[in-house]
Every structure is written in structure tokens, then in C-alpha cells.
Amino acid sequence: MVNPVVPSTGALTPLGLDAVRLSPGFWGDLRALNQEVIIGHCLDWMEKLGWIGNFRGESARGREFADSEVYKLLEAMSWARDPRFDELAATVVAAQESDGYLNTRWSGDRYRDFEWGHELYCYGHLIQAGVARWRTSGEHEFTDAVRRAADHVCRRFMDTGETCGHPEIEMALVELYRLTGTDRYLEMARRFVERRGTPALAEVEFGRAYFQDDMPVRDADVFRGHAVRAMYLACGTVDVAVETGDTELLAAVEAQWERTIARRTHLTGGMGSRHSGESFGDDFELPPDRAYSETCAAVGSVMLSHRLLLATGRRRYAEQAERTLYNVVAASPALDGRSFFYTNPLQVRVAGQPAEGVNPRAEGALRAPWFAVSCCPNNVARTLASLPAYLATATADGIQIHHPAAGEITHDGLELRVETGYPWDGGVAVHVVAAPAAPRRISVGEHTEERVWEPGDVVAVELDVRPRWVRPDPRVDAVRGCVAVERGPLVYCAESAAGGPSLELVQVLTGTPPREERADGVVELEVPSAALGDGVVGPLRLVPYHRWGNRGPATMRVWLPEVS
Amino acid sequence: MVNPVVPSTGALTPLGLDAVRLSPGFWGDLRALNQEVIIGHCLDWMEKLGWIGNFRGESARGREFADSEVYKLLEAMSWARDPRFDELAATVVAAQESDGYLNTRWSGDRYRDFEWGHELYCYGHLIQAGVARWRTSGEHEFTDAVRRAADHVCRRFMDTGETCGHPEIEMALVELYRLTGTDRYLEMARRFVERRGTPALAEVEFGRAYFQDDMPVRDADVFRGHAVRAMYLACGTVDVAVETGDTELLAAVEAQWERTIARRTHLTGGMGSRHSGESFGDDFELPPDRAYSETCAAVGSVMLSHRLLLATGRRRYAEQAERTLYNVVAASPALDGRSFFYTNPLQVRVAGQPAEGVNPRAEGALRAPWFAVSCCPNNVARTLASLPAYLATATADGIQIHHPAAGEITHDGLELRVETGYPWDGGVAVHVVAAPAAPRRISVGEHTEERVWEPGDVVAVELDVRPRWVRPDPRVDAVRGCVAVERGPLVYCAESAAGGPSLELVQVLTGTPPREERADGVVELEVPSAALGDGVVGPLRLVPYHRWGNRGPATMRVWLPEVS
């Protein structure tokens, strides 16, 4: 199946990229932008900066995990069936050593620094790229190289107590097991998961929680430390739990997820409250201005929620994935696909300065074309390239559409055409193009219909996309006395262009619902507001959070003080 | 004069440690604790960790700026006339190279890394220690070494464009000029100040603002970047401006100070809003939970406010120094003087874990005996050792007591004995022990009396120490809807011992003033409170912020949600 995650068991079965095809619409347009612009943008930057040259033996450039960026892009190219894959893959394969070792930074000085060296992390992304290629187009010299690398890892690490400072190898090995049926990949992944927190790594300045080595994963009750690391580890843990039938381990991750969503997740679905250590904060430490909410943590969160959805069938996992896709993943790329947010704060007090080149920092109040650490653009690319894999699932008796998007879905004799302007409109029409003679269930979110379908039948669902006021948990100190506005899956924000009125003293009146304004297919909102101090009342324009920052330097806030 | 800051001109003249002597009382007790415990504690730790051994040529230990910690302690020992000074100073002197170069980390590899090497920063602390020794007890082999080092710096850097990533050398050189009259020290300091922001340093991950190299100091309108660096640079800038008569430069720092106090300073006087880069945030970015508020930034802020007070005579500088001394500097050491806060947040949601050894991080919800970067304990030691120098000043016609403290003040024929229980009590009685035949003005804060004094006369002042509710600027988003409580110069906080009632959902009722409770000479307060949700009303105990965390693991908050 052409899908990044294909568990051998679970409540729901994924549908591959061959079964779910997107038409123009919110996600179809973004996936097209990815294939037409973003992938090439990433390729150009990594060639220019020498990160690809590293594989050609040119002088080492970029950070110690730069190889992984090339692998993420190879994964994106695989899902997108991008013709540039072969040349880039050949460059990578040529750098592999005879025993399977492959790393352009540490060659000749292997495995000296598990805390920061990222070698196993890089293999993880290499393997995921290989799985993507294999599932999309079959075996290839690149997939051979990937197996050699995975076998090298199993030989080298099966009987040691070592693991990598950055989780990632775990889910990759499980997926390679799922693809090849080779048991040692699963066993290696299981050992990496179980080793963590014994502890397996040295103390670092950020503390062992930074890389989730403070306690065994099955003993933890919440996600903590570096948010991307936490998400990737949880993904690998779910994969191991599902394949080994370890229900206790799965339940541990579910409990960690529940507490994290309730207490450590931003309204947008973004994760990470601290710039220092790119980490989760304490419970209810959710500052809008210094929200880290790294794009890659959102990618990891979507991957995790999707895995939990497949394993359990619980809708709340799909709902969290939807929130995160619309309000963090979709927020990262600019409308032109040529710049990206790395962090995704919910408040920006000082308008950013445009930067043409590489942003040396993760933060910035404007999207940047590239970063010194540039995981996010490549992670966005592979996520958008594989996006159809996340939208719908199947069971023996039907199809579940979790995220309505215009397109076609074909599975087990059922052929559906989905028409929708979601999220701008709430209407979703699922046209039956072909159907088997037996009854089938078609679900759109919470709405389900079951019968023997005939071509021409339509499942028509009206999802609620009326704008609504949202109030925070009173324990989130940083947004006390504030409200936010949501409409369907979208979080909205006030955006004030440079030179425009300040958002510093704005307050909103919540007695009436926000008013909708449509322009170019996008729904903006207006709410009554008053500037604190001068009492002047006027409408405040809100834009979907994922679209902010596309009109030049601006300040922004999601949480708006309420006139009391 | 036995004082760390002796400007050649200014509105007010400092009084030395020989003119101001502390008796038992708030500051007298803390200074005694410093001499009896803290200085020895620092000495023991630096010997144990090898930071002193570095000077004996033992294998390099500690961070690249560890030399400076030894120098800060030598400065503390000088002001305290500690007999252990000689041995430690001799160890340092023995490590000096023949041309005056002295650095245990970079010897043989000099001046390769101005961004992070800290060589000039270390000289700055060396020179300040030398000035302290010289002014306290006269010249010494150590002060000779200090002059050789300063001369080496002038030879090496007078005509280059280089400067250090961490300001500190500037104020040290000005003070050495003030002590010796050697013009080149002042000129070297002036050049270091003017070079900064041209720019003089390379771009770093945190941006050039991190070390105030983003613009010339005279063009800035607010303090920014690493808070300790910003304070130390501003101190050196004031010193240069005063000695060169550069009123424009002095006015620039005054304007930066005003905006920073109004928009970037915590209620406690603490500076620094971000852990990342240990830096100031944007205007009004003042999170209580992630307040960095480094102890050393507070030390720098007191040094700066004191310099501006001497230069201008404006009371608001003394007021800010008082706020910072009582609520950050005094908060750092534990009551037993054997552990310290590095960061001083205004809210702690999760009680800390006791740690016996070296804290690898700056943060922590409990004081730690020592840190991997341990600037703060030594900085506290030198500040407490020289504290009398900050408490009072003189003019031709009298004495100004800025910070009432029990003790004796002698200057120009006027001999005063100050009796006070401040800050616990508001009463201050200044007894005249001896006086000249001419009229003199005696000031206690805003209260001034002028006449021909007779022995036995008393200036009795009653300062207002009634508890008061304080509300934040509405632009400080992080504490919207909250109040704090102050009493005299003290900020109060709620402290909840582990196992006690949670502060998570606490709200306070502000209809009545806080009620005072005295115990062991300390004034605690009680305010009516209600737990959000359950409606149960009861008294909430508040303790002076500087005393929190002395009763074991606890949560804490300064800003308390107000029942609306």
C-alpha cells in the first residue's frame, strides 16, 4: 500500500495514495504547491548550501544532522513521484560504506556521540525515504542501500544498550519490518524503545527529559522535553506496541497523549512552550508569544494522532490531527511556497524584518526561505506529499472520511467522488460513482450512512462552520481574560500590518457572534473591538491563523483580551 | 575611597566602606552571612571543581570563563578584607605570562574567538578585583599583576577594531583610570564602548543583539539581548560618559533605562524574559513563569542604577536599585547562605527537586549549591561584600541615605547612627553622634532636614510600609487580570509547600487590605482567596518574595488572579 504507515492490525485500515486522490481544494491546492514549488525550493537550497555536496565528499557543510534533510526530501519526492528522485538517490547511495554505514559527517569517527551525533536519527529518515520509494514504485538501488543500512544498524546495536539522542529510527524500522516482514527490524525498534530512560544517554545541559531518557517510556504520564523528539518516540512506541500486541504500552502512550492535549498543547494544536530546549513546558505553561510550536512537532503530532486513530478508531485522534494540520502544518509555508515558519507562536508583538537568505535562528516574525537548521521545510514537503494517506481509512464494511477534501476515494469496489469547499464551507457531498452489491458504511466525521449503494447516490453532510468564541482553561495563566475565535477547524487571529493600528491595547466585545466576510474564496471575520484606554469602538478583522504573515511584516494575536 | 565606583564628577559623591558601617539588621545580617558563609562556600566549590587549579596549571576545568569566577570572589574577599585573599591572589599572579597576558583557558591560543572566548571579560573582573584590593588595603603583588594585564590590553587592542562578546572590561578600565589617573585606561574603555555595534563581532545564532553589537550604544533606545551583557555595557558606558563629559552618551543610557524599566522589567526589578539567550524580550513580554531574571542581571542593574544616581542625583535610580536589591539580589542566597537562585521567576508551577551537587542548568525551582555556570554565587558575594558603598552618598552640604539600614555613617565631620527595623518597620531614626558647626542636610529618601546639628539630635522618619495591591500595565499580557502585593520595598508571593493546597486555581479578593502577621521578625501577609471552581473562601498566606523556597520544595506565584 502506498502509505507511510501500514500497521498489520488495528481498528482502522489506512488507504494509500493510489486509493485517495485529491482534486483542487484546500489540501489539493497545497499538495500541488508542494509538488510544483516546495520540493524544488528545498532541493535548490540544499544544493546551494552544500548539504547534498556532503554526499559527494565535498567539504562538510551544514549541521551534524544535515543528511536527514536530504532524506526527508527524498521521502517527499517518493510520495510525489518526483522525477528528480533518481539522481539525488544515486548521490546518496554512492556515499554508503561497504558495511552499510552511511553518514557524511561522522564517517571515520562513528558512533562517538549518541547524545548529539544524530546518526541513528539520520538512518531513520533514510529508511522512511526507502519505504516511501519501495511502496510507491517498487525496489530500487536506493531501497537496497536502505536495507544494507538497516542491517548494519541491527548488527551494530542489537545487543548493546545504546540509543540515539533523537528518536526517529524506531518508527522507521517498524515500517521497514511491515514492508519486508523481516523480524529483526521490529526487534531492533522494540529494543530502542525499551532502552530509553533506563537511562541510555548521558546527562546534558537540558536534562535527560530533553531526549525522553529520564524514565522508561511506559512509565511516563505526559510528553515532555524536546517536542519533536517526544512525538517521534511516541510514534515509534505506538508502532512497536501495535506490532508486538503490547496493549499496556499502547495504553501508556494514549494516556500521555490525553494529558498532553489537555494541558500542554496550544489552541492551534501546536506543541512546545519553550524556546530553550525546543521543549514542552509544565502543565498549563502555554504562552502565546513565546509558544515554540515547531512545525516539525506538529508534523510529528499528526503522525502520532494518525497512528493512534488507526490503532483505536477513536475520533478524537482525527480531530486533533485536523486541528494541527489546518493550524500549524498549513501555516508554515507562505502562499507562494517559498518561505516557511519554523516556530508558530500565537502572538507576535513586533513585526518581523524580511530576510532573503538563511535565517540563523528558528524564530522570526516572518517566514524565512531557509534556516540554519532546516528540518521544517523538508518535513512540510514530505507531509504534504503523503497527505492523502491521512485523510480517509477503511474497515471491512466501509470507508471513513476523517478530513473532508475534494477528491476521489476508491476501495474494495466502492468509488467515491468528494465535493466540498471545506473548511470555508460546511457542505460535503460524497457522490457514489461505483459500488459493490453488498451494503457499505460511508462515514464523514461523526455522520455515517450504511446501505447498498447505487451509482449516483450522494451522502450529503453539513458540517458546522459557524464562527465561535473559545475560552481557555483557567489554569492557562498566560491567556487569562482572553478569548479566541474558531470557525470549523480553523483558528483565527488578528493581524495588524506594519503602520496599521496596534494590537497592543485591543479588547474585543463578545456579545455578538463574529461576522463573516468572504474574499477570494477565503472567509475572514470581523468582531467588535475597543482599544483599552481610549474607548474607541470599531471592527477588528480576523484572518485564518494559517494565512497570517502573507501580507508583509505584521503583528498578530490569536488570544484577544475580552472587555469585562 | 573604599568603593567600587568613584566617579571624578557627578551630582552625588559615593561614600566608602570606611564611611558606612552596617550593624545587625536586614543588610547587616546578610553581609555578615556573606563573610561568614558565602565567600567560603564559593571558595570551597571552586577549589573542589578545579577552577582554582586551572591557575596552577592543572587540567582545564569548567567553562571558558571560569577564571572570572575566581576574580569575582577575589573582589568579594577584598571588600570583606578576607584573610584568604593573599593565597588565592598569589595563585592567580603565578599564572600570568611575561607580557601581562593572563587566561588559563586560552593561553597559547590567544584571542581567537572574540564572540565566545571571554578573555577581555575575564580581564574586566580581574581589574575590578585589583581595584577592590588597592582601595581596601593598598598596592600588592596582585595589583601589580592587574596593571600589567591592563597595560597588555591597551597595547594589544588600542588600535584594532576588536572587542569582547561579553562587556565588562569597559567599566573595569574606567575604574582603574579613576584609581591610577592613567589616561590610556579611559581611552581604551571609550574605544571598546564606541566600537560595539559598528558591528565589531560576527553574527551568532542569537543575533548580534545578544551581545549588544546590533547598533552603536548611543543609537539604541532600549536595553536588549543578553541581560547581564546589556547591564555591564551600560555601566561602562555611563562611566565613560561621566569621565569624558559626554552628556549625549549619558542621556542615551538614561533613555534606554527609562524604557527598559517601564516595559521590560519585572515587578521584582528582575531583568530578562527569555531563557533562550538569557535575554530581554520584546516590550511588555514579561512572563512570570519563564521570567529569566538572572541574579547577575540584577547585580548589573543595581550597579547601573547606582552609577546613574551618582551622575544625576535622581531618586528614581535609587528606588529601582532598592527594588532590585530586596527582591532579586537578596532572593538569590538561601537563608543559610549555602545555595542560590540563578534565575528568579515570579511563578513556579512545579515544586523543585532538591539537588546536592552542581546544577547543570541555570533554572530550577529550588536553590542549588553550585552551577555549571556559576557566576551568580560569586556575583552575590562581591555585591554583599561591597553593599555599604551603595547605601548612602554625600554632597558638599550633607549626607543622603538612599537605603535605610541599621549602622553608622561618618563623613565630613558628621557622624550618624541609623536605627531602623526597615523593611519590616517603617521607622528610621538617624541619631547625630557628632556634627560640624556649620549647617548640614540629612536626607532619608525623600525626607530632608537641614540645620546646624548637635550630638543627640535625631532625624525621625516614618516610611510607608503598609501593604498595597499592585496592578500591572495592561500591555503585559502574561499577567492580565492579576494583582500583586507589595509592602515597602518588598514584593510578596504565595508559596505552597509540596502537599499543600495548589496555587493552580487560586484567586484573591482585593476588597480589603492584606492583613499582617509577624513571626521571627519577618512580616508575612494574609489575603482573602477563593479557589476557582469550588468557591471555598479562605486566607492565603503571602511571604516576602526574597524568602520563598527556604522551606523545601514548593510552588510559588507573585501575580495572583483577582476575583472579578
Short mmCIF file of N, CA, C and O in Angstrom, two decimals, chain A residues 203-207 274-276 282-285 289-290 347 349-350 360-361 363 474-475 477-478 480 482 504-505 532 557 561, chain B residues 203-207 274-276 282-285 289-290 347 349-350 360-361 363 474-475 477-478 480 482 504-505 532 557 561:
data_model
loop_
_atom_site.label_atom_id
_atom_site.label_comp_id
_atom_site.label_asym_id
_atom_site.label_seq_id
_atom_site.Cartn_x
_atom_site.Cartn_y
_atom_site.Cartn_z
N GLU A 203 23.84 12.67 30.82
CA GLU A 203 23.19 13.91 31.25
C GLU A 203 23.62 15.04 30.32
O GLU A 203 24.78 15.11 29.91
N VAL A 204 22.69 15.90 29.94
CA VAL A 204 23.04 17.08 29.14
C VAL A 204 22.49 18.31 29.83
O VAL A 204 21.74 18.20 30.80
N GLU A 205 22.89 19.47 29.32
CA GLU A 205 22.51 20.72 29.97
C GLU A 205 20.98 20.82 30.14
O GLU A 205 20.49 21.30 31.15
N PHE A 206 20.24 20.37 29.12
CA PHE A 206 18.77 20.48 29.18
C PHE A 206 18.14 19.42 30.09
O PHE A 206 16.94 19.42 30.28
N GLY A 207 18.96 18.49 30.60
CA GLY A 207 18.41 17.40 31.38
C GLY A 207 18.03 16.22 30.49
O GLY A 207 17.83 16.38 29.29
N ARG A 274 8.56 26.16 25.07
CA ARG A 274 9.83 26.80 25.43
C ARG A 274 10.79 26.82 24.25
O ARG A 274 11.02 25.79 23.62
N HIS A 275 11.38 27.98 24.02
CA HIS A 275 12.46 28.05 23.04
C HIS A 275 13.67 27.28 23.54
O HIS A 275 14.34 26.60 22.79
N SER A 276 13.96 27.43 24.83
CA SER A 276 15.09 26.73 25.43
C SER A 276 14.80 25.24 25.41
O SER A 276 13.85 24.75 26.03
N ASP A 282 5.79 23.06 31.57
CA ASP A 282 4.99 22.41 32.59
C ASP A 282 3.53 22.41 32.15
O ASP A 282 3.15 23.11 31.21
N ASP A 283 2.69 21.66 32.85
CA ASP A 283 1.26 21.70 32.57
C ASP A 283 0.76 23.15 32.62
O ASP A 283 1.10 23.90 33.55
N PHE A 284 -0.04 23.53 31.64
CA PHE A 284 -0.67 24.85 31.55
C PHE A 284 0.32 25.98 31.31
O PHE A 284 -0.03 27.14 31.39
N GLU A 285 1.55 25.67 31.01
CA GLU A 285 2.51 26.69 30.61
C GLU A 285 2.39 26.82 29.09
O GLU A 285 3.04 26.10 28.34
N ASP A 289 2.97 34.20 23.15
CA ASP A 289 4.04 34.95 22.48
C ASP A 289 5.30 34.11 22.31
O ASP A 289 5.96 34.20 21.28
N ARG A 290 5.62 33.32 23.29
CA ARG A 290 6.83 32.51 23.21
C ARG A 290 6.50 31.05 22.93
O ARG A 290 7.37 30.18 23.10
N GLN A 347 1.17 34.76 19.24
CA GLN A 347 1.17 36.22 19.38
C GLN A 347 2.53 36.74 18.94
O GLN A 347 3.56 36.17 19.32
N ARG A 349 4.41 40.47 18.85
CA ARG A 349 4.27 41.87 19.24
C ARG A 349 5.03 42.84 18.34
O ARG A 349 4.70 44.01 18.27
N VAL A 350 6.10 42.35 17.75
CA VAL A 350 6.94 43.23 16.93
C VAL A 350 7.01 42.65 15.52
O VAL A 350 7.40 41.49 15.34
N PRO A 360 19.42 32.37 10.65
CA PRO A 360 20.28 31.62 11.57
C PRO A 360 19.51 31.11 12.78
O PRO A 360 20.00 30.26 13.50
N ARG A 361 18.33 31.61 12.99
CA ARG A 361 17.53 31.23 14.15
C ARG A 361 16.25 30.53 13.71
O ARG A 361 15.81 30.66 12.59
N GLU A 363 13.38 31.15 15.19
CA GLU A 363 12.26 32.05 15.34
C GLU A 363 12.29 33.17 14.31
O GLU A 363 13.22 33.28 13.52
N PRO A 474 -8.92 27.89 32.71
CA PRO A 474 -8.49 28.97 33.62
C PRO A 474 -7.09 28.76 34.19
O PRO A 474 -6.51 29.69 34.76
N ARG A 475 -6.56 27.57 34.04
CA ARG A 475 -5.21 27.33 34.56
C ARG A 475 -4.12 27.76 33.58
O ARG A 475 -2.94 27.71 33.93
N ASP A 477 -2.38 30.41 32.62
CA ASP A 477 -2.22 31.78 33.14
C ASP A 477 -1.95 32.81 32.06
O ASP A 477 -2.34 33.96 32.17
N ALA A 478 -1.27 32.39 31.01
CA ALA A 478 -0.77 33.36 30.03
C ALA A 478 -1.88 33.99 29.19
O ALA A 478 -1.65 35.03 28.57
N ARG A 480 -5.21 34.45 30.47
CA ARG A 480 -6.34 34.76 31.34
C ARG A 480 -7.09 35.99 30.79
O ARG A 480 -6.47 36.94 30.33
N CYS A 482 -8.85 36.27 28.17
CA CYS A 482 -8.85 36.38 26.70
C CYS A 482 -9.82 35.38 26.07
O CYS A 482 -10.19 34.38 26.68
N GLU A 504 -1.74 46.18 20.62
CA GLU A 504 -1.22 46.17 21.99
C GLU A 504 -2.32 46.35 23.04
O GLU A 504 -2.27 45.74 24.09
N LEU A 505 -3.29 47.22 22.73
CA LEU A 505 -4.31 47.54 23.72
C LEU A 505 -5.70 47.13 23.25
O LEU A 505 -6.69 47.61 23.77
N LEU A 532 -8.29 49.64 24.62
CA LEU A 532 -8.25 49.93 26.04
C LEU A 532 -7.71 51.35 26.25
O LEU A 532 -6.70 51.72 25.69
N ARG A 557 -2.18 38.38 16.93
CA ARG A 557 -2.52 37.67 18.15
C ARG A 557 -3.77 36.82 17.97
O ARG A 557 -4.76 37.25 17.38
N PRO A 561 -7.87 39.93 24.44
CA PRO A 561 -8.47 40.30 25.73
C PRO A 561 -9.95 40.64 25.54
O PRO A 561 -10.33 41.31 24.57
N GLU B 203 28.21 37.48 13.38
CA GLU B 203 26.82 37.06 13.61
C GLU B 203 26.84 35.75 14.40
O GLU B 203 27.67 34.89 14.15
N VAL B 204 25.94 35.63 15.37
CA VAL B 204 25.81 34.37 16.11
C VAL B 204 24.35 33.93 16.05
O VAL B 204 23.49 34.68 15.60
N GLU B 205 24.11 32.71 16.54
CA GLU B 205 22.76 32.16 16.42
C GLU B 205 21.72 33.07 17.08
O GLU B 205 20.62 33.21 16.57
N PHE B 206 22.08 33.67 18.19
CA PHE B 206 21.12 34.52 18.90
C PHE B 206 20.96 35.90 18.25
O PHE B 206 20.16 36.70 18.70
N GLY B 207 21.77 36.18 17.24
CA GLY B 207 21.74 37.51 16.64
C GLY B 207 22.71 38.43 17.35
O GLY B 207 23.11 38.20 18.49
N ARG B 274 13.62 35.89 28.70
CA ARG B 274 13.77 34.69 27.88
C ARG B 274 14.93 33.83 28.39
O ARG B 274 16.03 34.33 28.60
N HIS B 275 14.66 32.55 28.51
CA HIS B 275 15.75 31.61 28.80
C HIS B 275 16.68 31.52 27.59
O HIS B 275 17.89 31.46 27.74
N SER B 276 16.08 31.50 26.41
CA SER B 276 16.89 31.43 25.19
C SER B 276 17.69 32.72 25.05
O SER B 276 17.12 33.81 24.90
N ASP B 282 10.66 41.29 24.03
CA ASP B 282 10.08 42.49 23.44
C ASP B 282 9.44 43.32 24.56
O ASP B 282 9.26 42.84 25.67
N ASP B 283 9.08 44.54 24.24
CA ASP B 283 8.37 45.36 25.21
C ASP B 283 7.14 44.61 25.71
O ASP B 283 6.38 44.02 24.92
N PHE B 284 6.93 44.62 27.00
CA PHE B 284 5.76 44.02 27.67
C PHE B 284 5.74 42.51 27.62
O PHE B 284 4.75 41.89 27.96
N GLU B 285 6.81 41.90 27.18
CA GLU B 285 6.93 40.44 27.24
C GLU B 285 7.55 40.11 28.60
O GLU B 285 8.77 40.08 28.74
N ASP B 289 6.21 33.02 34.78
CA ASP B 289 6.72 31.65 34.94
C ASP B 289 8.07 31.46 34.27
O ASP B 289 8.93 30.76 34.78
N ARG B 290 8.26 32.04 33.11
CA ARG B 290 9.52 31.85 32.40
C ARG B 290 10.40 33.10 32.51
O ARG B 290 11.36 33.24 31.75
N GLN B 347 6.79 32.96 39.07
CA GLN B 347 5.81 31.89 39.25
C GLN B 347 6.51 30.56 39.04
O GLN B 347 7.27 30.39 38.08
N ARG B 349 5.28 26.56 38.90
CA ARG B 349 4.10 25.69 38.93
C ARG B 349 4.40 24.30 39.49
O ARG B 349 3.52 23.62 39.95
N VAL B 350 5.65 23.88 39.34
CA VAL B 350 6.01 22.52 39.78
C VAL B 350 7.13 22.63 40.80
O VAL B 350 8.18 23.21 40.52
N PRO B 360 23.38 21.47 36.52
CA PRO B 360 23.89 21.70 35.16
C PRO B 360 23.14 22.81 34.43
O PRO B 360 23.59 23.30 33.40
N ARG B 361 22.01 23.22 34.96
CA ARG B 361 21.19 24.24 34.32
C ARG B 361 21.12 25.49 35.18
O ARG B 361 21.37 25.44 36.38
N GLU B 363 18.29 27.13 35.53
CA GLU B 363 16.98 27.19 36.17
C GLU B 363 16.83 26.12 37.24
O GLU B 363 17.70 25.30 37.45
N PRO B 474 -1.57 47.22 31.52
CA PRO B 474 -2.47 46.33 30.76
C PRO B 474 -1.82 45.72 29.52
O PRO B 474 -2.35 44.78 28.95
N ARG B 475 -0.67 46.23 29.14
CA ARG B 475 0.01 45.66 27.97
C ARG B 475 0.87 44.45 28.32
O ARG B 475 1.41 43.80 27.42
N ASP B 477 0.68 41.14 28.78
CA ASP B 477 -0.35 40.14 28.54
C ASP B 477 -0.30 38.99 29.52
O ASP B 477 -1.31 38.40 29.86
N ALA B 478 0.89 38.65 29.96
CA ALA B 478 1.08 37.42 30.73
C ALA B 478 0.44 37.48 32.12
O ALA B 478 0.25 36.43 32.74
N ARG B 480 -2.43 39.50 32.84
CA ARG B 480 -3.74 40.15 32.74
C ARG B 480 -4.67 39.59 33.83
O ARG B 480 -4.69 38.39 34.10
N CYS B 482 -4.54 39.98 36.97
CA CYS B 482 -3.87 39.59 38.22
C CYS B 482 -3.49 40.82 39.04
O CYS B 482 -3.39 41.93 38.51
N GLU B 504 -2.81 26.53 41.68
CA GLU B 504 -3.21 26.49 40.27
C GLU B 504 -4.49 27.27 40.00
O GLU B 504 -4.62 27.92 38.98
N LEU B 505 -5.46 27.17 40.92
CA LEU B 505 -6.77 27.78 40.67
C LEU B 505 -7.10 28.86 41.70
O LEU B 505 -8.24 29.24 41.87
N LEU B 532 -10.88 28.88 42.37
CA LEU B 532 -11.77 28.93 41.22
C LEU B 532 -12.45 27.57 41.07
O LEU B 532 -11.80 26.53 41.08
N ARG B 557 3.73 31.88 43.45
CA ARG B 557 3.36 32.90 42.45
C ARG B 557 3.26 34.29 43.05
O ARG B 557 2.73 34.48 44.14
N PRO B 561 -4.39 35.86 40.34
CA PRO B 561 -5.63 36.21 39.66
C PRO B 561 -6.61 36.85 40.63
O PRO B 561 -6.75 36.39 41.77
#
